[in-house]
Coordinates of C-alpha atoms in Angstrom, one line a residue:
M1 CA 0.0 0.0 0.0
A2 CA 2.9 2.3 0.9
S3 CA 4.4 1.5 -2.5
I4 CA 1.2 2.5 -4.3
D5 CA 1.1 5.8 -2.4
S6 CA 4.7 6.5 -3.2
N7 CA 4.2 5.8 -6.9
R8 CA 1.2 8.1 -6.9
T9 CA 3.1 10.9 -5.3
Q10 CA 6.0 10.5 -7.8
W11 CA 3.6 10.5 -10.7
R12 CA 1.8 13.6 -9.5
T13 CA 5.1 15.5 -8.9
F14 CA 6.6 14.5 -12.2
I15 CA 3.6 15.5 -14.3
L16 CA 3.2 18.8 -12.5
V17 CA 6.8 19.6 -13.3
F18 CA 7.1 18.1 -16.7
A19 CA 3.9 19.4 -18.3
P20 CA 4.5 23.1 -17.7
A21 CA 8.1 22.8 -18.8
V22 CA 7.1 21.2 -22.1
L23 CA 4.4 23.8 -22.7
L24 CA 6.8 26.7 -22.0
A25 CA 9.5 25.1 -24.2
A26 CA 7.1 24.9 -27.1
F27 CA 6.0 28.5 -26.7
A28 CA 9.5 29.8 -26.3
T29 CA 10.7 28.1 -29.5
H30 CA 7.6 29.2 -31.5
S31 CA 8.3 32.0 -34.0
Y32 CA 7.1 35.3 -32.7
L33 CA 3.9 36.5 -34.4
P34 CA 3.2 40.2 -34.1
G35 CA -0.3 41.5 -33.9
P36 CA -3.6 39.6 -33.2
L37 CA -3.6 35.9 -33.9
P38 CA -3.7 34.5 -36.4
N39 CA -1.4 36.8 -38.4
D40 CA -1.5 35.2 -41.8
A41 CA 1.5 37.0 -43.3
A42 CA 3.7 36.4 -40.3
V43 CA 2.7 32.7 -40.3
A44 CA 3.6 32.4 -43.9
E45 CA 7.0 34.0 -43.4
A46 CA 7.7 31.8 -40.3
V47 CA 6.8 28.6 -42.1
V48 CA 9.1 29.5 -45.1
D49 CA 11.9 30.4 -42.7
G50 CA 11.9 26.9 -41.1
T51 CA 9.4 24.2 -42.0
T52 CA 11.1 21.6 -39.7
R53 CA 11.0 23.9 -36.7
W54 CA 7.4 24.9 -37.4
G55 CA 6.4 21.2 -37.5
W56 CA 8.1 20.2 -34.3
V57 CA 7.0 23.2 -32.4
H58 CA 3.4 22.6 -33.2
L59 CA 3.6 18.9 -32.6
T60 CA 5.2 19.6 -29.2
T61 CA 2.4 22.2 -28.4
S62 CA -0.3 19.6 -29.0
V63 CA 1.5 17.1 -26.8
A64 CA 1.9 19.7 -24.1
S65 CA -1.8 20.4 -24.2
G66 CA -2.5 16.8 -23.4
L67 CA 0.1 16.8 -20.6
I68 CA -1.6 19.8 -19.0
V69 CA -4.8 17.7 -18.9
L70 CA -2.9 15.1 -16.9
A71 CA -1.5 17.7 -14.6
F72 CA -4.9 19.0 -13.7
L73 CA -6.1 15.4 -13.2
A74 CA -3.3 15.1 -10.7
V75 CA -4.3 18.3 -9.0
R76 CA -7.9 17.1 -8.9
S77 CA -6.8 13.8 -7.3
Y78 CA -4.8 15.7 -4.6
L79 CA -7.6 18.1 -3.9
R80 CA -10.1 15.2 -3.5
E81 CA -7.9 13.7 -0.9
A82 CA -7.8 17.1 0.8
G83 CA -11.6 17.0 1.1
E84 CA -12.4 19.2 -1.9
D85 CA -14.8 17.3 -4.2
R86 CA -17.0 20.0 -5.8
L87 CA -15.2 22.8 -7.5
S88 CA -12.4 20.7 -9.0
A89 CA -14.9 18.2 -10.2
V90 CA -16.6 21.0 -12.1
G91 CA -13.3 22.2 -13.5
V92 CA -12.1 18.9 -14.9
P93 CA -14.4 18.6 -17.9
F94 CA -13.9 22.2 -18.9
V95 CA -10.1 21.9 -18.7
V96 CA -10.3 18.7 -20.9
I97 CA -12.6 20.4 -23.5
G98 CA -10.5 23.6 -23.5
S99 CA -7.2 21.7 -23.8
T100 CA -8.6 19.5 -26.6
L101 CA -9.7 22.5 -28.6
F102 CA -6.3 24.2 -27.9
A103 CA -4.5 21.1 -29.3
T104 CA -6.6 21.5 -32.5
L105 CA -5.0 24.8 -33.2
P106 CA -1.4 23.5 -33.8
G107 CA -3.1 20.8 -36.1
M108 CA -4.6 23.6 -38.1
E109 CA -1.2 25.2 -38.4
F110 CA 0.1 22.2 -40.4
A111 CA -1.9 23.4 -43.4
P112 CA 0.5 26.2 -44.3
L113 CA 3.3 23.8 -43.5
A114 CA 2.0 21.3 -46.1
A115 CA 1.6 24.2 -48.6
A116 CA 5.2 25.2 -48.1
E117 CA 6.6 21.7 -48.5
S118 CA 4.6 21.3 -51.7
G119 CA 6.5 24.2 -53.1
A120 CA 3.8 26.9 -52.8
A121 CA 4.8 30.6 -52.9
V122 CA 4.6 32.7 -49.8
T123 CA 1.5 34.4 -51.0
E124 CA -0.2 31.0 -51.5
I125 CA 0.8 29.9 -48.0
E126 CA -0.6 33.1 -46.7
A127 CA -3.9 32.5 -48.6
T128 CA -4.0 28.9 -47.1
Q129 CA -3.7 30.3 -43.6
A130 CA -6.3 33.1 -44.3
A131 CA -8.8 30.4 -45.4
L132 CA -8.4 28.8 -42.0
A133 CA -8.6 32.0 -40.1
P134 CA -12.4 32.0 -39.3
W135 CA -12.2 28.5 -38.0
F136 CA -9.0 29.2 -36.1
R137 CA -10.6 32.1 -34.3
L138 CA -13.7 30.1 -33.4
V139 CA -11.6 27.2 -32.0
L140 CA -9.3 29.6 -30.2
I141 CA -12.1 31.5 -28.5
S142 CA -14.3 28.6 -27.6
G143 CA -11.4 26.6 -26.3
A144 CA -10.1 29.6 -24.3
V145 CA -13.5 30.2 -22.7
A146 CA -13.9 26.5 -21.7
F147 CA -10.4 26.3 -20.4
A148 CA -10.8 29.5 -18.4
I149 CA -14.0 28.2 -16.7
G150 CA -12.2 25.0 -15.7
V151 CA -9.0 26.6 -14.4
L152 CA -10.9 29.3 -12.5
A153 CA -12.8 26.5 -10.8
F154 CA -9.5 24.9 -9.8
A155 CA -8.2 28.3 -8.6
R156 CA -11.2 28.7 -6.3
A157 CA -10.8 25.2 -5.0
I158 CA -7.1 25.7 -4.1
F159 CA -7.9 29.1 -2.5
V160 CA -10.7 27.6 -0.4
T161 CA -8.7 24.6 0.7
T162 CA -5.5 26.6 1.2
V163 CA -3.4 23.6 0.2
G164 CA 0.2 24.2 1.2
G165 CA -0.7 27.2 3.4
P166 CA -2.5 30.5 2.8
A167 CA 0.4 32.3 1.1
L168 CA 1.2 29.5 -1.3
S169 CA -2.4 28.9 -2.2
R170 CA -2.9 32.6 -3.0
V171 CA 0.1 32.6 -5.3
V172 CA -1.1 29.5 -7.1
A173 CA -4.7 30.7 -7.4
V174 CA -3.5 34.1 -8.9
A175 CA -1.2 32.3 -11.3
L176 CA -4.0 30.0 -12.4
I177 CA -6.3 33.1 -13.0
V178 CA -3.5 34.7 -15.1
M179 CA -3.1 31.4 -17.0
A180 CA -6.8 31.1 -17.7
L181 CA -7.2 34.7 -18.9
S182 CA -4.1 34.5 -21.1
R183 CA -5.8 32.0 -23.3
V184 CA -8.5 34.5 -24.0
V185 CA -6.1 37.2 -25.2
P186 CA -5.3 36.6 -28.9
L187 CA -1.8 38.1 -28.8
A188 CA 1.3 36.0 -29.2
A189 CA 3.2 37.6 -26.4
V190 CA 0.3 36.8 -24.0
Q191 CA -0.5 33.4 -25.4
F192 CA 3.1 32.2 -25.5
Y193 CA 5.0 33.9 -22.7
V194 CA 2.5 35.0 -20.1
Q195 CA 0.6 31.7 -20.3
G196 CA 3.8 29.7 -20.2
V197 CA 5.3 31.5 -17.2
A198 CA 1.9 31.5 -15.4
T199 CA 1.6 27.8 -15.8
I200 CA 5.1 27.3 -14.3
V201 CA 4.2 29.5 -11.3
A202 CA 0.9 27.8 -10.8
L203 CA 1.9 24.1 -11.0
W204 CA 5.5 23.9 -9.8
P205 CA 4.6 25.0 -6.3
L206 CA 1.8 22.5 -6.2
A207 CA 4.4 19.8 -7.3
Y208 CA 6.5 20.8 -4.3
V209 CA 3.5 20.6 -1.9
M210 CA 2.5 17.2 -3.2
R211 CA 6.1 16.0 -2.9
S212 CA 6.6 17.3 0.6
Q213 CA 3.1 16.6 1.8
P214 CA 1.8 13.3 0.2
A215 CA -1.1 13.4 2.7
P216 CA -2.8 16.7 2.0
H217 CA -2.9 19.3 4.8
T218 CA -5.3 22.2 4.3
G219 CA -6.1 25.4 6.1
Q220 CA -9.7 24.6 6.3
S221 CA -11.1 24.6 9.7
R222 CA -12.5 21.3 10.8
P223 CA -15.2 20.8 13.4
S224 CA -13.9 19.5 16.7
L225 CA -15.7 17.5 19.3
T226 CA -15.9 18.8 22.8
F227 CA -17.2 17.0 25.9
R228 CA -18.7 18.8 28.7
G229 CA -19.5 17.4 32.0
A230 CA -23.1 17.1 33.1

């Protein structure tokens, strides 16, 4: 039984460290795209400048989105053991839906890559991206809203349970809020860098807490029994 608990703790800690690191690495190596997303001209130029880099970055981003789902499932498991079984339960499906839609976006970015590798001119690559733009925006917005709802539910759950202490829970909750809102802002600087750093700030402290406190300790007050003499 102790071995199972130890393996669970290691898995939780690993995924909470690994998932944000992969996401930030993908964002940091993505070509910078100025202006609102999607920037058709900037995408076309970035694809032409490096098709291999473009492909690997977007593949990694999709994988990272799946890893983020696993990270939130780990948080949900820990919160449940801490006695929180309502807000995190609400948050899970929204995080899954939002992350699934977010993983679709890099898949859509393979269309201009295919055009470039087939020998299309920059203007033709830009036209391919422009044709996808309405669907790209729809997927981006709907996924961002779903993800934000789920992450905000987790932020509230962590704030209420004060896992790791009041100060740490406040830092994590604020970072989760920033992470959630960054998905809604269609700017590369916010989507890539703000979201990536906020994910690190939110999940790495939780990894530390889970590692150092395998049995959750919360700041919630618990009712006590008192006995009075007749």
